[in-house]
Every structure is written in C-alpha cells, then in structure tokens.
Amino acid sequence: GLRERLKEYSNLGAKFTKWRGVYNISKTKPSKVSIYSNAHSLARYAALVQECNMVPIVEPEVLMDGDHTANDCFNKTSEVLKKCFEELIMHNIDLTGIILKPNMILAGSESKNQISNEETAKLTVKCLKESVPDEVPGIAFLSGGQTEEQATENLNLINKFNTTNFKMSYSYGRALQQSALKYWAKNTSDVQGTQAVFNHRAKMCSLAAQGKWTKELENK
C-alpha cells in the first residue's frame, strides 16, 4: 500500500519523505542479511517516492549503542552505505534527487576508546568520500544520541574538513529540540522563552552547516 499512500501524500503537497533502516554493531551484527534487507527496502522505497515526484531521504543509521570502537563504526558504516547505493543504483534511482541521512563515525557510547571531535569529523568525511557516489547532492546528518553541542561541533568540523562536493547539513531531532523541551517543561506558559532557546540551537546548527560555528557564539 505504500505506492497508494505516497500518491495521496503527494497530492496533499508533500515534497519529501523519509525511511529509516537501523543497524546495531556487535561481534555478530549487523548481519549480512540485515545489511542487504535494509538496503533493498530503502531502494524500493526510494523508487516509489521518485515515481511520485518527491524526494526520498534515505536513512541508514548505524547506532552508537554499544562498546564498539570508532574503527568498527567506520567499517560497518562503509559496508552499509556501499550496499545501500548498490541497491539504489540497481533500482535505477536518480541519485541527484535523493538526500542521504547517515550517522557520523563515532565510538560506541559504552566504549572506553572515545575519539576526539576532530577525529570524528575526519573519519566521517573519509567514509562518505569512499562510500557515497558523487552524484548525491546533499547529506543531512542525524545526531544519533549525541549531545546538542557535540552534534553541532562535529558538524562544524565536518564542514571544515569537507573535501567533497556534498552539501553537509543536519536533520537533528534530540540535538535540536532537547534544551527547548527541558526549558518548556519547567514552565509551559513561557512560550517566548522556549522559542528563544530553540532559536539559539537552530542558529548554532545552521552556522555549523556552514563551518562557521564557534564556542564563543555558542555561549553568548
């Protein structure tokens, strides 16, 4: 029923859609079956979306849950992305008309071997450069459990180290909304104050998408 629903959404004015495939890292995961199944589903979805003249956001998310190293994340994310694009190409997807929403390259949240933000940025750019076809115009990162400032600083550094033609931006949930939600929870009638908190976070993320964020601006 996805084709029919997409037609309905398109007629209502929708211009883009998103489909998320999730992968865990462990000694046995993600399995080859998981990598293939998610890639195939993402490609089938993208084909139906483009058929309805909308932009598919393709989101293969390698979770940061676990004690894996950043190198493990790099290797598994590379494998996931390459299989996704293999399937997208096989399904004749116009790669110039998609947006990729991937994870950054991070050590697992429980790992004892955390890496610096600079290393995260360099590994992320390297992974994308080696795994994503040049035709893809835009990459909008998910925050994947990072703190607001961590996600902002990493995006900023990614743009500073970006040697590709990809537009590197953000599609954050928690890392865009968390402070505003916490502020609002204390006093739900303070709409103006809540909006100010959210606007600051949005501005910081937008500066990071241009490689113009600094800690000084963050703390103003």
Short mmCIF file of C-alpha atoms in Angstrom, two decimals:
data_model
loop_
_atom_site.label_atom_id
_atom_site.label_comp_id
_atom_site.label_asym_id
_atom_site.label_seq_id
_atom_site.Cartn_x
_atom_site.Cartn_y
_atom_site.Cartn_z
CA GLY A 1 0.00 0.00 0.00
CA LEU A 2 2.97 2.37 0.05
CA ARG A 3 2.54 3.46 -3.58
CA GLU A 4 -1.07 4.49 -3.00
CA ARG A 5 -0.22 6.32 0.23
CA LEU A 6 2.64 8.19 -1.46
CA LYS A 7 0.30 9.33 -4.23
CA GLU A 8 -2.09 10.63 -1.59
CA TYR A 9 0.66 12.49 0.27
CA SER A 10 2.00 13.95 -2.98
CA ASN A 11 -1.46 15.23 -3.90
CA LEU A 12 -1.68 16.83 -0.47
CA GLY A 13 1.53 18.74 -1.23
CA ALA A 14 4.30 16.64 0.33
CA LYS A 15 7.68 17.17 -1.33
CA PHE A 16 9.88 14.69 0.51
CA THR A 17 9.66 11.56 2.65
CA LYS A 18 11.99 9.60 4.93
CA TRP A 19 12.62 5.89 5.53
CA ARG A 20 14.95 4.71 8.30
CA GLY A 21 16.87 1.47 8.42
CA VAL A 22 18.59 0.67 11.74
CA TYR A 23 21.77 -1.35 12.33
CA ASN A 24 23.40 -2.44 15.60
CA ILE A 25 27.11 -3.12 15.97
CA SER A 26 28.30 -6.15 17.96
CA LYS A 27 30.51 -9.16 17.32
CA THR A 28 27.79 -10.64 15.09
CA LYS A 29 25.88 -7.52 13.95
CA PRO A 30 24.93 -6.12 11.59
CA SER A 31 24.50 -9.39 9.76
CA LYS A 32 24.85 -9.68 6.00
CA VAL A 33 21.09 -10.38 5.84
CA SER A 34 20.31 -7.21 7.80
CA ILE A 35 22.59 -5.08 5.62
CA TYR A 36 21.07 -6.46 2.42
CA SER A 37 17.44 -6.39 3.63
CA ASN A 38 17.60 -2.79 4.78
CA ALA A 39 19.40 -1.69 1.61
CA HIS A 40 16.80 -3.40 -0.57
CA SER A 41 13.91 -1.86 1.38
CA LEU A 42 15.46 1.61 1.19
CA ALA A 43 15.89 1.25 -2.58
CA ARG A 44 12.32 0.03 -3.14
CA TYR A 45 11.02 2.91 -1.04
CA ALA A 46 13.17 5.44 -2.93
CA ALA A 47 11.89 4.14 -6.27
CA LEU A 48 8.26 4.57 -5.23
CA VAL A 49 8.92 8.04 -3.85
CA GLN A 50 10.61 9.26 -7.02
CA GLU A 51 7.79 7.72 -9.04
CA CYS A 52 5.50 10.15 -7.18
CA ASN A 53 7.83 13.11 -7.88
CA MET A 54 9.01 13.50 -4.30
CA VAL A 55 12.50 13.46 -2.80
CA PRO A 56 13.41 10.33 -0.80
CA ILE A 57 15.51 10.88 2.30
CA VAL A 58 17.44 7.63 2.66
CA GLU A 59 18.39 6.98 6.29
CA PRO A 60 20.64 4.00 7.06
CA GLU A 61 21.51 4.53 10.74
CA VAL A 62 24.33 2.61 12.38
CA LEU A 63 23.55 3.08 16.07
CA MET A 64 26.14 4.33 18.57
CA ASP A 65 24.78 1.97 21.25
CA GLY A 66 27.44 -0.50 22.39
CA ASP A 67 31.13 -0.70 23.24
CA HIS A 68 32.50 -0.85 19.69
CA THR A 69 35.39 1.32 18.53
CA ALA A 70 35.24 4.18 16.04
CA ASN A 71 37.11 1.93 13.62
CA ASP A 72 34.32 -0.67 13.94
CA CYS A 73 31.79 2.07 13.22
CA PHE A 74 33.79 3.23 10.19
CA ASN A 75 33.98 -0.28 8.73
CA LYS A 76 30.33 -1.16 9.31
CA THR A 77 29.03 2.21 8.14
CA SER A 78 31.11 1.89 4.97
CA GLU A 79 29.71 -1.59 4.34
CA VAL A 80 26.14 -0.40 4.95
CA LEU A 81 26.46 2.65 2.68
CA LYS A 82 28.08 0.74 -0.17
CA LYS A 83 25.34 -1.91 -0.12
CA CYS A 84 22.64 0.80 0.02
CA PHE A 85 23.98 2.55 -3.05
CA GLU A 86 24.48 -0.75 -4.85
CA GLU A 87 20.74 -1.37 -4.38
CA LEU A 88 19.75 2.23 -5.20
CA ILE A 89 21.66 2.05 -8.48
CA MET A 90 20.19 -1.39 -9.27
CA HIS A 91 16.70 0.10 -8.82
CA ASN A 92 17.53 2.97 -11.22
CA ILE A 93 17.23 5.68 -8.57
CA ASP A 94 18.16 9.18 -9.73
CA LEU A 95 20.92 9.83 -7.19
CA THR A 96 20.83 13.55 -7.93
CA GLY A 97 17.32 13.55 -6.47
CA ILE A 98 17.90 11.98 -3.05
CA ILE A 99 19.19 13.13 0.32
CA LEU A 100 21.30 10.77 2.42
CA LYS A 101 20.76 10.86 6.20
CA PRO A 102 23.63 8.88 7.75
CA ASN A 103 25.27 8.62 11.16
CA MET A 104 28.61 10.19 11.94
CA ILE A 105 31.57 7.94 12.70
CA LEU A 106 31.64 7.60 16.48
CA ALA A 107 32.88 5.11 19.02
CA GLY A 108 30.09 3.26 20.82
CA SER A 109 28.52 5.11 23.74
CA GLU A 110 29.91 2.46 26.13
CA SER A 111 33.34 2.25 24.52
CA LYS A 112 36.43 3.04 26.60
CA ASN A 113 38.18 4.24 23.45
CA GLN A 114 36.43 7.51 22.61
CA ILE A 115 37.91 9.71 19.90
CA SER A 116 38.15 13.49 19.53
CA ASN A 117 35.64 15.59 17.61
CA GLU A 118 38.34 16.28 15.04
CA GLU A 119 38.92 12.55 14.50
CA THR A 120 35.16 12.01 14.21
CA ALA A 121 34.93 14.67 11.52
CA LYS A 122 37.88 13.36 9.51
CA LEU A 123 36.69 9.74 9.67
CA THR A 124 33.15 10.76 8.71
CA VAL A 125 34.32 12.71 5.66
CA LYS A 126 36.62 9.83 4.66
CA CYS A 127 33.81 7.28 4.98
CA LEU A 128 31.40 9.32 2.87
CA LYS A 129 34.01 10.15 0.27
CA GLU A 130 34.80 6.44 -0.19
CA SER A 131 31.25 5.09 0.02
CA VAL A 132 28.83 7.63 -1.47
CA PRO A 133 28.61 8.38 -5.22
CA ASP A 134 29.49 11.95 -6.24
CA GLU A 135 26.05 12.49 -7.77
CA VAL A 136 24.38 12.66 -4.36
CA PRO A 137 23.85 16.39 -3.71
CA GLY A 138 23.15 16.53 -0.01
CA ILE A 139 23.95 14.77 3.24
CA ALA A 140 21.86 15.62 6.32
CA PHE A 141 23.32 14.01 9.42
CA LEU A 142 21.28 12.52 12.22
CA SER A 143 22.51 13.30 15.73
CA GLY A 144 22.14 9.72 16.94
CA GLY A 145 22.25 10.31 20.68
CA GLN A 146 24.99 12.95 20.73
CA THR A 147 24.59 15.96 22.98
CA GLU A 148 23.47 19.18 21.33
CA GLU A 149 26.89 20.81 21.48
CA GLN A 150 28.71 17.63 20.42
CA ALA A 151 26.49 17.22 17.35
CA THR A 152 26.94 20.91 16.50
CA GLU A 153 30.73 20.90 16.91
CA ASN A 154 31.10 17.68 14.92
CA LEU A 155 29.02 19.06 12.05
CA ASN A 156 31.06 22.25 12.08
CA LEU A 157 34.34 20.32 11.86
CA ILE A 158 32.95 18.05 9.15
CA ASN A 159 32.30 21.15 7.05
CA LYS A 160 35.77 22.49 7.76
CA PHE A 161 37.34 19.19 6.63
CA ASN A 162 34.91 18.61 3.76
CA THR A 163 36.84 17.93 0.54
CA THR A 164 33.80 16.59 -1.32
CA ASN A 165 31.04 18.25 -3.35
CA PHE A 166 28.42 17.08 -0.84
CA LYS A 167 26.39 19.72 0.95
CA MET A 168 26.81 18.69 4.59
CA SER A 169 23.86 19.71 6.73
CA TYR A 170 21.76 18.38 9.62
CA SER A 171 18.47 16.64 10.27
CA TYR A 172 18.58 16.55 14.05
CA GLY A 173 15.82 15.59 16.46
CA ARG A 174 17.09 15.46 20.02
CA ALA A 175 20.15 17.64 19.32
CA LEU A 176 17.88 20.42 18.02
CA GLN A 177 14.99 20.18 20.49
CA GLN A 178 16.26 18.88 23.84
CA SER A 179 17.12 22.21 25.52
CA ALA A 180 13.89 23.81 24.39
CA LEU A 181 11.84 20.86 25.66
CA LYS A 182 13.60 20.91 29.04
CA TYR A 183 13.07 24.68 29.35
CA TRP A 184 9.42 24.43 28.35
CA ALA A 185 8.77 21.59 30.81
CA LYS A 186 9.62 23.94 33.69
CA ASN A 187 7.00 26.50 32.61
CA THR A 188 4.74 25.61 29.68
CA SER A 189 3.31 29.13 29.60
CA ASP A 190 6.70 30.67 28.78
CA VAL A 191 6.39 30.28 25.03
CA GLN A 192 8.64 33.22 24.19
CA GLY A 193 11.49 31.94 26.38
CA THR A 194 11.13 28.44 24.91
CA GLN A 195 11.28 29.83 21.39
CA ALA A 196 14.42 31.80 22.25
CA VAL A 197 16.13 28.62 23.47
CA PHE A 198 15.10 26.75 20.33
CA ASN A 199 16.11 29.62 18.02
CA HIS A 200 19.59 29.70 19.55
CA ARG A 201 20.05 25.97 18.97
CA ALA A 202 18.79 26.24 15.39
CA LYS A 203 21.14 29.15 14.72
CA MET A 204 24.13 27.20 16.10
CA CYS A 205 23.30 24.19 13.91
CA SER A 206 22.89 26.39 10.85
CA LEU A 207 26.26 28.04 11.48
CA ALA A 208 27.81 24.57 11.88
CA ALA A 209 26.35 23.56 8.50
CA GLN A 210 28.45 26.40 7.05
CA GLY A 211 31.57 25.68 9.11
CA LYS A 212 31.08 29.00 10.95
CA TRP A 213 30.22 27.82 14.48
CA THR A 214 32.47 28.68 17.44
CA LYS A 215 32.31 28.01 21.18
CA GLU A 216 32.21 31.77 21.74
CA LEU A 217 28.99 32.05 19.71
CA GLU A 218 27.60 29.01 21.49
CA ASN A 219 27.98 30.61 24.89
CA LYS A 220 26.76 34.11 24.04
#
